[in-house]
Amino acid sequence: MTKTTARQDLQDGLERVLRQFQAMTAQDIKALSQQLTSGARSRRSNALVERMARGRVLEHLLEAELPAADAAAAAVLEAGYEDRTPWRPRLPDSQEGSRSLALQTARAALKILASSNRFSVAEAVERAVGYMCGPQLPDWEYVCVNVTLEGAPSVEVGGWQLASFDYAADPLLPLTGAPGISGDLLAPRALHEMHGFGLLRRPLGSDPVPVDDDRPRVLVWPLLALNLALEVPVVAGPRYLVEPGRHVVTPYLGWPLPSEVSRWGYTLPPNLPRPSYVISREHEADVAAFCRAFLAGVTGLDARRRDQLARAADHFLFVKCHVLGDSGSGTAVSPLHLNEAAFRLTAALECLLAGGDGGRTDLSRKVQQRAAVLVGADDDDRLRVRNTVGAGYAARSAYVHGDKEKESDLQALRSVVCRVLGHWVVQAAQCTQLSGRHGGRDGLANLLDDALLSNRLHQEHIVGPRDAFRAGGGTPPLRPVVPWAPSRFRLAGPGPSSIDLV
């Protein structure tokens, strides 16, 4: 018997057993249990006695299905059953071992059924059989983020999936999230459902998220796209590996933060929960379209320009992690010195817009003008952009030199930096295709300087690509998202039921 045939026979037999078991009332189970123990009666009934009775009846129903269940389980063992979970000893390749495997699989299926009313018997059995004796599946890496989805199962974000933690509906989530299944204390279910974390996930490839150094840069791209698309700060949390639909592979102890997260000054203190947010159904398509358009532009950059963008993103994400969060009253909340935020935001602009003439003379004026040309919609908007960046430089100078604090509109400066980051990607990708003064190392800076005086260059190389980017979805929604609230979710589905064998 092949492993595929044995697995199907095992699933068919377990389905029949569980349907019979579900159809039995508590009195039926009690009566049959007494028959199986030669009519012995318990003087009193309690949870332990009832649990033992359910287990006794379930084992009896499995034995009645021989060879449908036990023989199939034995064939699965003979075909190469691999026990990979650290909390469950390897089952011996024997008739007793095969019976134990069938019983354990039935119990796992019952626990899955008890964890959510959205599972059918067939779905629970299929998941349980895969978990107990299925072949090894390629691992996925998961990263917690403080934003989740209200409606869509997932949204593509540059090779990652942004997804909510919907245990019953998502076949990729680990079964260790089910109540009572071994290892659920190590599973991330409570981390997501109690704190409102969604997740970024992708198949574990040759370029995993590092947890002990800063190369390669992996998380910066999806987090940058989400932070440009949303007004609220989107931050990353713990990383873990999952065998899809099975269990958490690592970590067994602790929740390591990716090393990139330290660049943005973000930590996960247990006594200071990070606000979490839900992207509403009507905004999910807009967020997905922006991320797709922006990250397509990032893909078109050469290595040097990607490094420029990553350094600018570090400054921008640092500010987003500390400043301008939603306090509930619409005001900025910040553990970061506001002039330090201006320093970092102007540094982000310099990463992208400095250069052009080989020197650093009058750098602030050049950055102000280039930002205005790059993102300004009309004359008035260009003046506003220039003045906003200029005020940011004044605040930066006061912070660096210890002078009296200068006031600046940090919301406006952050908005300008958002626009520059998005439009710079489009223009930089285009400059890689140009030659001469507008196509070299400082081609974009030269193009912006020349476009200040040439309406033709401005319309052809600035306005045209910018409009095409926006038409393709590259207009950040920047709409408020819904604050996450624990009342929106059930922590453990409908809870234990009469068939739960914990």
Short mmCIF file of N, CA and C in Angstrom, two decimals, residues 306-385:
data_model
loop_
_atom_site.label_atom_id
_atom_site.label_comp_id
_atom_site.label_asym_id
_atom_site.label_seq_id
_atom_site.Cartn_x
_atom_site.Cartn_y
_atom_site.Cartn_z
N ARG A 306 19.33 51.46 -4.48
CA ARG A 306 18.61 50.74 -3.43
C ARG A 306 19.25 51.00 -2.07
N ASP A 307 20.57 51.08 -2.04
CA ASP A 307 21.26 51.37 -0.78
C ASP A 307 20.94 52.79 -0.32
N GLN A 308 20.89 53.75 -1.25
CA GLN A 308 20.47 55.11 -0.91
C GLN A 308 19.08 55.10 -0.27
N LEU A 309 18.17 54.40 -0.91
CA LEU A 309 16.79 54.36 -0.43
C LEU A 309 16.71 53.69 0.94
N ALA A 310 17.48 52.63 1.15
CA ALA A 310 17.45 51.92 2.43
C ALA A 310 17.95 52.82 3.56
N ARG A 311 19.00 53.61 3.29
CA ARG A 311 19.51 54.52 4.33
C ARG A 311 18.49 55.61 4.65
N ALA A 312 17.83 56.13 3.62
CA ALA A 312 16.77 57.12 3.87
C ALA A 312 15.61 56.49 4.63
N ALA A 313 15.28 55.26 4.27
CA ALA A 313 14.18 54.57 4.94
C ALA A 313 14.48 54.35 6.41
N ASP A 314 15.74 54.09 6.76
CA ASP A 314 16.09 53.90 8.17
C ASP A 314 15.73 55.13 8.99
N HIS A 315 16.06 56.32 8.48
CA HIS A 315 15.72 57.55 9.19
C HIS A 315 14.21 57.74 9.28
N PHE A 316 13.53 57.51 8.16
CA PHE A 316 12.09 57.71 8.12
C PHE A 316 11.37 56.74 9.06
N LEU A 317 11.76 55.46 9.04
CA LEU A 317 11.10 54.46 9.88
C LEU A 317 11.42 54.68 11.35
N PHE A 318 12.59 55.19 11.66
CA PHE A 318 12.91 55.51 13.05
C PHE A 318 11.92 56.55 13.58
N VAL A 319 11.67 57.58 12.78
CA VAL A 319 10.72 58.61 13.20
C VAL A 319 9.31 58.04 13.29
N LYS A 320 8.91 57.21 12.32
CA LYS A 320 7.56 56.64 12.35
C LYS A 320 7.36 55.75 13.58
N CYS A 321 8.41 55.09 14.05
CA CYS A 321 8.29 54.22 15.22
C CYS A 321 8.16 55.01 16.51
N HIS A 322 8.56 56.28 16.51
CA HIS A 322 8.61 57.04 17.75
C HIS A 322 7.73 58.28 17.77
N VAL A 323 7.38 58.78 16.61
CA VAL A 323 6.69 60.07 16.52
C VAL A 323 5.44 59.94 15.68
N LEU A 324 4.46 60.76 15.97
CA LEU A 324 3.27 60.90 15.13
C LEU A 324 2.40 59.67 15.16
N GLY A 325 2.43 58.93 16.27
CA GLY A 325 1.48 57.85 16.42
C GLY A 325 0.11 58.40 16.75
N ASP A 326 -0.90 57.58 16.63
CA ASP A 326 -2.26 57.99 16.92
C ASP A 326 -2.51 57.86 18.42
N SER A 327 -2.65 58.98 19.11
CA SER A 327 -2.87 58.96 20.55
C SER A 327 -4.33 58.83 20.91
N GLY A 328 -5.20 58.80 19.91
CA GLY A 328 -6.63 58.72 20.16
C GLY A 328 -7.29 60.08 20.10
N SER A 329 -6.50 61.15 20.23
CA SER A 329 -7.05 62.50 20.16
C SER A 329 -6.62 63.23 18.91
N GLY A 330 -5.86 62.54 18.05
CA GLY A 330 -5.41 63.15 16.82
C GLY A 330 -4.14 63.96 16.97
N THR A 331 -3.56 64.03 18.16
CA THR A 331 -2.34 64.78 18.38
C THR A 331 -1.14 63.86 18.32
N ALA A 332 0.02 64.46 18.08
CA ALA A 332 1.24 63.67 18.00
C ALA A 332 1.66 63.20 19.38
N VAL A 333 2.11 61.98 19.46
CA VAL A 333 2.69 61.46 20.70
C VAL A 333 4.12 61.06 20.40
N SER A 334 5.05 61.40 21.29
CA SER A 334 6.45 61.19 20.95
C SER A 334 7.33 61.05 22.17
N PRO A 335 8.05 59.90 22.28
CA PRO A 335 9.13 59.82 23.25
C PRO A 335 10.43 60.36 22.65
N LEU A 336 10.38 60.82 21.41
CA LEU A 336 11.56 61.30 20.69
C LEU A 336 11.54 62.83 20.67
N HIS A 337 12.69 63.44 20.88
CA HIS A 337 12.82 64.90 20.80
C HIS A 337 12.34 65.33 19.41
N LEU A 338 11.41 66.28 19.36
CA LEU A 338 10.81 66.64 18.07
C LEU A 338 11.83 67.22 17.11
N ASN A 339 12.81 67.97 17.63
CA ASN A 339 13.85 68.48 16.74
C ASN A 339 14.79 67.37 16.27
N GLU A 340 14.93 66.32 17.09
CA GLU A 340 15.68 65.15 16.61
C GLU A 340 14.94 64.49 15.46
N ALA A 341 13.61 64.47 15.55
CA ALA A 341 12.82 63.92 14.44
C ALA A 341 13.05 64.74 13.18
N ALA A 342 13.08 66.08 13.30
CA ALA A 342 13.36 66.93 12.14
C ALA A 342 14.75 66.63 11.59
N PHE A 343 15.71 66.39 12.50
CA PHE A 343 17.07 66.05 12.06
C PHE A 343 17.06 64.78 11.21
N ARG A 344 16.35 63.76 11.68
CA ARG A 344 16.33 62.49 10.94
C ARG A 344 15.57 62.62 9.62
N LEU A 345 14.50 63.37 9.60
CA LEU A 345 13.73 63.51 8.37
C LEU A 345 14.51 64.28 7.31
N THR A 346 15.20 65.35 7.72
CA THR A 346 16.03 66.06 6.74
C THR A 346 17.21 65.19 6.30
N ALA A 347 17.72 64.35 7.20
CA ALA A 347 18.79 63.41 6.81
C ALA A 347 18.28 62.44 5.75
N ALA A 348 17.02 62.00 5.89
CA ALA A 348 16.43 61.12 4.87
C ALA A 348 16.38 61.81 3.52
N LEU A 349 16.01 63.10 3.52
CA LEU A 349 15.98 63.85 2.26
C LEU A 349 17.38 63.96 1.66
N GLU A 350 18.38 64.20 2.51
CA GLU A 350 19.75 64.32 2.00
C GLU A 350 20.25 63.01 1.41
N CYS A 351 19.86 61.88 2.00
CA CYS A 351 20.27 60.58 1.44
C CYS A 351 19.81 60.46 -0.02
N LEU A 352 18.68 61.07 -0.33
CA LEU A 352 18.09 60.91 -1.66
C LEU A 352 18.42 62.05 -2.60
N LEU A 353 18.56 63.28 -2.09
CA LEU A 353 18.59 64.45 -2.96
C LEU A 353 19.90 65.21 -2.94
N ALA A 354 20.87 64.82 -2.10
CA ALA A 354 22.16 65.50 -2.10
C ALA A 354 22.96 65.09 -3.33
N GLY A 355 24.06 65.80 -3.57
CA GLY A 355 24.92 65.47 -4.72
C GLY A 355 24.54 66.31 -5.92
N GLY A 356 25.12 65.96 -7.05
CA GLY A 356 24.78 66.64 -8.29
C GLY A 356 25.91 67.45 -8.86
N ASP A 357 26.62 68.19 -8.02
CA ASP A 357 27.72 69.01 -8.54
C ASP A 357 29.05 68.65 -7.90
N GLY A 358 29.08 67.51 -7.22
CA GLY A 358 30.33 67.04 -6.63
C GLY A 358 30.69 67.71 -5.33
N GLY A 359 29.87 68.63 -4.83
CA GLY A 359 30.19 69.33 -3.60
C GLY A 359 29.00 69.38 -2.66
N ARG A 360 29.22 69.97 -1.49
CA ARG A 360 28.17 70.07 -0.48
C ARG A 360 27.82 71.54 -0.20
N THR A 361 28.20 72.43 -1.12
CA THR A 361 27.94 73.84 -0.91
C THR A 361 26.46 74.12 -0.92
N ASP A 362 26.00 74.85 0.10
CA ASP A 362 24.59 75.26 0.18
C ASP A 362 23.66 74.07 0.03
N LEU A 363 23.98 73.02 0.78
CA LEU A 363 23.25 71.77 0.62
C LEU A 363 21.78 71.91 0.98
N SER A 364 21.48 72.65 2.05
CA SER A 364 20.08 72.74 2.46
C SER A 364 19.22 73.41 1.40
N ARG A 365 19.76 74.45 0.75
CA ARG A 365 18.99 75.11 -0.31
C ARG A 365 18.72 74.16 -1.46
N LYS A 366 19.72 73.37 -1.83
CA LYS A 366 19.55 72.44 -2.94
C LYS A 366 18.49 71.38 -2.61
N VAL A 367 18.56 70.86 -1.40
CA VAL A 367 17.60 69.83 -1.01
C VAL A 367 16.18 70.41 -1.00
N GLN A 368 16.03 71.63 -0.48
CA GLN A 368 14.71 72.26 -0.48
C GLN A 368 14.17 72.41 -1.90
N GLN A 369 15.00 72.91 -2.81
CA GLN A 369 14.55 73.14 -4.19
C GLN A 369 14.26 71.81 -4.90
N ARG A 370 15.11 70.84 -4.71
CA ARG A 370 14.92 69.55 -5.40
C ARG A 370 13.67 68.83 -4.89
N ALA A 371 13.43 68.90 -3.59
CA ALA A 371 12.20 68.31 -3.06
C ALA A 371 10.98 69.00 -3.63
N ALA A 372 11.03 70.33 -3.74
CA ALA A 372 9.89 71.08 -4.28
C ALA A 372 9.64 70.72 -5.73
N VAL A 373 10.71 70.61 -6.52
CA VAL A 373 10.54 70.25 -7.93
C VAL A 373 10.03 68.82 -8.08
N LEU A 374 10.51 67.92 -7.23
CA LEU A 374 10.16 66.50 -7.35
C LEU A 374 8.70 66.24 -7.04
N VAL A 375 8.16 66.88 -6.00
CA VAL A 375 6.82 66.49 -5.55
C VAL A 375 5.79 67.61 -5.68
N GLY A 376 6.21 68.85 -5.91
CA GLY A 376 5.25 69.96 -5.94
C GLY A 376 4.27 69.84 -7.10
N ALA A 377 2.98 69.99 -6.79
CA ALA A 377 1.95 69.86 -7.82
C ALA A 377 1.79 71.13 -8.63
N ASP A 378 2.04 72.30 -8.02
CA ASP A 378 1.93 73.59 -8.71
C ASP A 378 2.84 74.57 -8.00
N ASP A 379 2.79 75.85 -8.44
CA ASP A 379 3.70 76.83 -7.86
C ASP A 379 3.50 76.96 -6.35
N ASP A 380 2.26 77.07 -5.91
CA ASP A 380 1.99 77.22 -4.48
C ASP A 380 2.46 76.01 -3.69
N ASP A 381 2.22 74.81 -4.23
CA ASP A 381 2.64 73.60 -3.53
C ASP A 381 4.16 73.52 -3.46
N ARG A 382 4.84 73.91 -4.52
CA ARG A 382 6.31 73.89 -4.49
C ARG A 382 6.85 74.84 -3.43
N LEU A 383 6.23 76.00 -3.30
CA LEU A 383 6.66 76.93 -2.27
C LEU A 383 6.42 76.35 -0.87
N ARG A 384 5.28 75.70 -0.69
CA ARG A 384 5.00 75.09 0.61
C ARG A 384 6.03 74.01 0.95
N VAL A 385 6.36 73.19 -0.05
CA VAL A 385 7.34 72.13 0.18
C VAL A 385 8.69 72.73 0.55
#
